[in-house]
């Protein structure tokens, strides 16, 4: 089968968003394992409330990225629309930024070394954020579409995208 050039672009962005969500889940798993093993002041880092709160922020962002990635890939052939991508890409990119920052704070200096697996994931996430024009063109497209649709809430707008 053949796909239009814009459909190929939309598939590429949707698959990138989904791959980013998967990488973010791996970073969360690595972080949870690390804070369970690493001790400070005689107790595992994971027992400190501040670390628990940061891990929960990471988990929220992974969940958001998963939902956004799944939403971008939910439409049958010919596949994701421009607005599907415009919803997913900014959510996944913003989630990746927060997750990378928090994970490096949790791991400390060891996480930024080239030899540590964390840096492999976060460098890839940062590169993926820049792919396909980054967040801005997709956010602009979404904003224009939302402003063009008068009335209703933004949730109604997103629901209409899923069913339209």
GROMACS .gro file of C-alpha atoms in nm:
model
  164
    1UNK     CA    1   0.000   0.000   0.000
    2UNK     CA    2   0.107   0.357  -0.042
    3UNK     CA    3   0.094   0.635   0.209
    4UNK     CA    4   0.103   1.004   0.143
    5UNK     CA    5   0.420   1.183   0.247
    6UNK     CA    6   0.248   1.354   0.538
    7UNK     CA    7   0.111   1.017   0.658
    8UNK     CA    8   0.464   0.876   0.665
    9UNK     CA    9   0.574   1.177   0.870
   10UNK     CA   10   0.285   1.128   1.111
   11UNK     CA   11   0.374   0.759   1.154
   12UNK     CA   12   0.737   0.850   1.217
   13UNK     CA   13   0.646   1.105   1.484
   14UNK     CA   14   0.393   0.871   1.648
   15UNK     CA   15   0.643   0.586   1.661
   16UNK     CA   16   0.907   0.821   1.802
   17UNK     CA   17   0.664   0.933   2.073
   18UNK     CA   18   0.585   0.571   2.159
   19UNK     CA   19   0.955   0.480   2.167
   20UNK     CA   20   1.019   0.777   2.395
   21UNK     CA   21   0.745   0.655   2.630
   22UNK     CA   22   0.913   0.313   2.640
   23UNK     CA   23   1.253   0.467   2.713
   24UNK     CA   24   1.097   0.677   2.987
   25UNK     CA   25   0.951   0.363   3.146
   26UNK     CA   26   1.299   0.206   3.142
   27UNK     CA   27   1.447   0.515   3.311
   28UNK     CA   28   1.179   0.499   3.578
   29UNK     CA   29   1.254   0.130   3.639
   30UNK     CA   30   1.627   0.203   3.661
   31UNK     CA   31   1.563   0.487   3.905
   32UNK     CA   32   1.339   0.278   4.129
   33UNK     CA   33   1.600   0.002   4.137
   34UNK     CA   34   1.878   0.250   4.213
   35UNK     CA   35   1.701   0.419   4.505
   36UNK     CA   36   1.622   0.076   4.647
   37UNK     CA   37   1.990  -0.027   4.641
   38UNK     CA   38   2.176   0.296   4.718
   39UNK     CA   39   2.206   0.395   5.082
   40UNK     CA   40   2.255   0.735   5.239
   41UNK     CA   41   2.274   0.797   5.615
   42UNK     CA   42   2.228   0.425   5.675
   43UNK     CA   43   1.901   0.382   5.485
   44UNK     CA   44   1.804   0.324   5.122
   45UNK     CA   45   1.746   0.642   4.923
   46UNK     CA   46   1.399   0.514   4.843
   47UNK     CA   47   1.299   0.552   5.208
   48UNK     CA   48   1.340   0.931   5.196
   49UNK     CA   49   1.015   1.117   5.138
   50UNK     CA   50   1.173   1.367   4.897
   51UNK     CA   51   1.301   1.083   4.677
   52UNK     CA   52   0.964   0.907   4.691
   53UNK     CA   53   0.796   1.226   4.576
   54UNK     CA   54   1.039   1.264   4.286
   55UNK     CA   55   0.987   0.902   4.181
   56UNK     CA   56   0.611   0.962   4.186
   57UNK     CA   57   0.657   1.264   3.957
   58UNK     CA   58   0.852   1.043   3.721
   59UNK     CA   59   0.580   0.777   3.732
   60UNK     CA   60   0.313   1.037   3.651
   61UNK     CA   61   0.515   1.158   3.353
   62UNK     CA   62   0.569   0.804   3.226
   63UNK     CA   63   0.195   0.741   3.249
   64UNK     CA   64   0.122   1.064   3.060
   65UNK     CA   65   0.372   0.974   2.788
   66UNK     CA   66   0.226   0.623   2.756
   67UNK     CA   67  -0.126   0.756   2.711
   68UNK     CA   68  -0.008   1.017   2.460
   69UNK     CA   69   0.194   0.761   2.266
   70UNK     CA   70  -0.093   0.515   2.258
   71UNK     CA   71  -0.331   0.789   2.149
   72UNK     CA   72  -0.106   0.881   1.860
   73UNK     CA   73  -0.108   0.521   1.740
   74UNK     CA   74  -0.477   0.446   1.800
   75UNK     CA   75  -0.616   0.546   1.461
   76UNK     CA   76  -0.652   0.275   1.193
   77UNK     CA   77  -0.485   0.310   0.853
   78UNK     CA   78  -0.387   0.543   0.707
   79UNK     CA   79  -0.278   0.612   1.063
   80UNK     CA   80  -0.222   0.911   1.287
   81UNK     CA   81  -0.351   1.250   1.186
   82UNK     CA   82  -0.157   1.573   1.222
   83UNK     CA   83  -0.371   1.660   1.524
   84UNK     CA   84  -0.306   1.321   1.684
   85UNK     CA   85   0.062   1.404   1.664
   86UNK     CA   86   0.004   1.762   1.775
   87UNK     CA   87  -0.151   1.627   2.094
   88UNK     CA   88   0.109   1.355   2.158
   89UNK     CA   89   0.443   1.518   2.073
   90UNK     CA   90   0.425   1.813   2.317
   91UNK     CA   91   0.304   1.589   2.602
   92UNK     CA   92   0.578   1.332   2.548
   93UNK     CA   93   0.848   1.597   2.502
   94UNK     CA   94   0.749   1.783   2.819
   95UNK     CA   95   0.732   1.459   3.013
   96UNK     CA   96   1.076   1.358   2.887
   97UNK     CA   97   1.228   1.687   3.000
   98UNK     CA   98   1.100   1.645   3.354
   99UNK     CA   99   1.187   1.277   3.368
  100UNK     CA  100   1.544   1.337   3.250
  101UNK     CA  101   1.598   1.614   3.505
  102UNK     CA  102   1.456   1.416   3.794
  103UNK     CA  103   1.636   1.094   3.704
  104UNK     CA  104   1.969   1.272   3.689
  105UNK     CA  105   1.897   1.431   4.026
  106UNK     CA  106   1.817   1.089   4.171
  107UNK     CA  107   2.131   0.928   4.029
  108UNK     CA  108   2.358   1.223   4.094
  109UNK     CA  109   2.683   1.264   3.904
  110UNK     CA  110   2.713   0.897   3.812
  111UNK     CA  111   2.412   0.923   3.580
  112UNK     CA  112   2.575   1.172   3.344
  113UNK     CA  113   2.878   0.959   3.270
  114UNK     CA  114   2.890   0.812   2.921
  115UNK     CA  115   2.936   0.464   3.065
  116UNK     CA  116   2.617   0.467   3.272
  117UNK     CA  117   2.300   0.331   3.110
  118UNK     CA  118   2.099   0.629   3.235
  119UNK     CA  119   2.289   0.866   3.009
  120UNK     CA  120   2.225   0.638   2.710
  121UNK     CA  121   1.851   0.668   2.764
  122UNK     CA  122   1.842   1.038   2.850
  123UNK     CA  123   2.064   1.139   2.557
  124UNK     CA  124   1.835   0.945   2.323
  125UNK     CA  125   1.530   1.110   2.479
  126UNK     CA  126   1.683   1.454   2.433
  127UNK     CA  127   1.761   1.382   2.066
  128UNK     CA  128   1.410   1.251   2.010
  129UNK     CA  129   1.265   1.570   2.156
  130UNK     CA  130   1.436   1.763   1.877
  131UNK     CA  131   1.321   1.527   1.603
  132UNK     CA  132   1.056   1.636   1.356
  133UNK     CA  133   1.082   2.002   1.446
  134UNK     CA  134   1.061   1.959   1.821
  135UNK     CA  135   0.754   2.057   2.018
  136UNK     CA  136   0.678   2.404   1.889
  137UNK     CA  137   0.534   2.339   1.540
  138UNK     CA  138   0.307   2.066   1.674
  139UNK     CA  139   0.191   2.278   1.968
  140UNK     CA  140   0.116   2.567   1.730
  141UNK     CA  141  -0.086   2.338   1.506
  142UNK     CA  142  -0.284   2.209   1.804
  143UNK     CA  143  -0.342   2.562   1.934
  144UNK     CA  144  -0.468   2.683   1.596
  145UNK     CA  145  -0.705   2.386   1.567
  146UNK     CA  146  -0.837   2.441   1.919
  147UNK     CA  147  -0.896   2.811   1.861
  148UNK     CA  148  -1.074   2.736   1.534
  149UNK     CA  149  -1.326   2.515   1.713
  150UNK     CA  150  -1.554   2.748   1.904
  151UNK     CA  151  -1.739   2.631   2.211
  152UNK     CA  152  -1.693   2.332   2.431
  153UNK     CA  153  -1.409   2.248   2.659
  154UNK     CA  154  -1.064   2.134   2.559
  155UNK     CA  155  -1.159   1.786   2.678
  156UNK     CA  156  -1.452   1.794   2.434
  157UNK     CA  157  -1.208   1.902   2.164
  158UNK     CA  158  -0.975   1.608   2.235
  159UNK     CA  159  -1.269   1.366   2.245
  160UNK     CA  160  -1.385   1.496   1.907
  161UNK     CA  161  -1.036   1.435   1.766
  162UNK     CA  162  -1.055   1.071   1.876
  163UNK     CA  163  -1.393   1.017   1.716
  164UNK     CA  164  -1.361   1.241   1.415
   0.00000   0.00000   0.00000
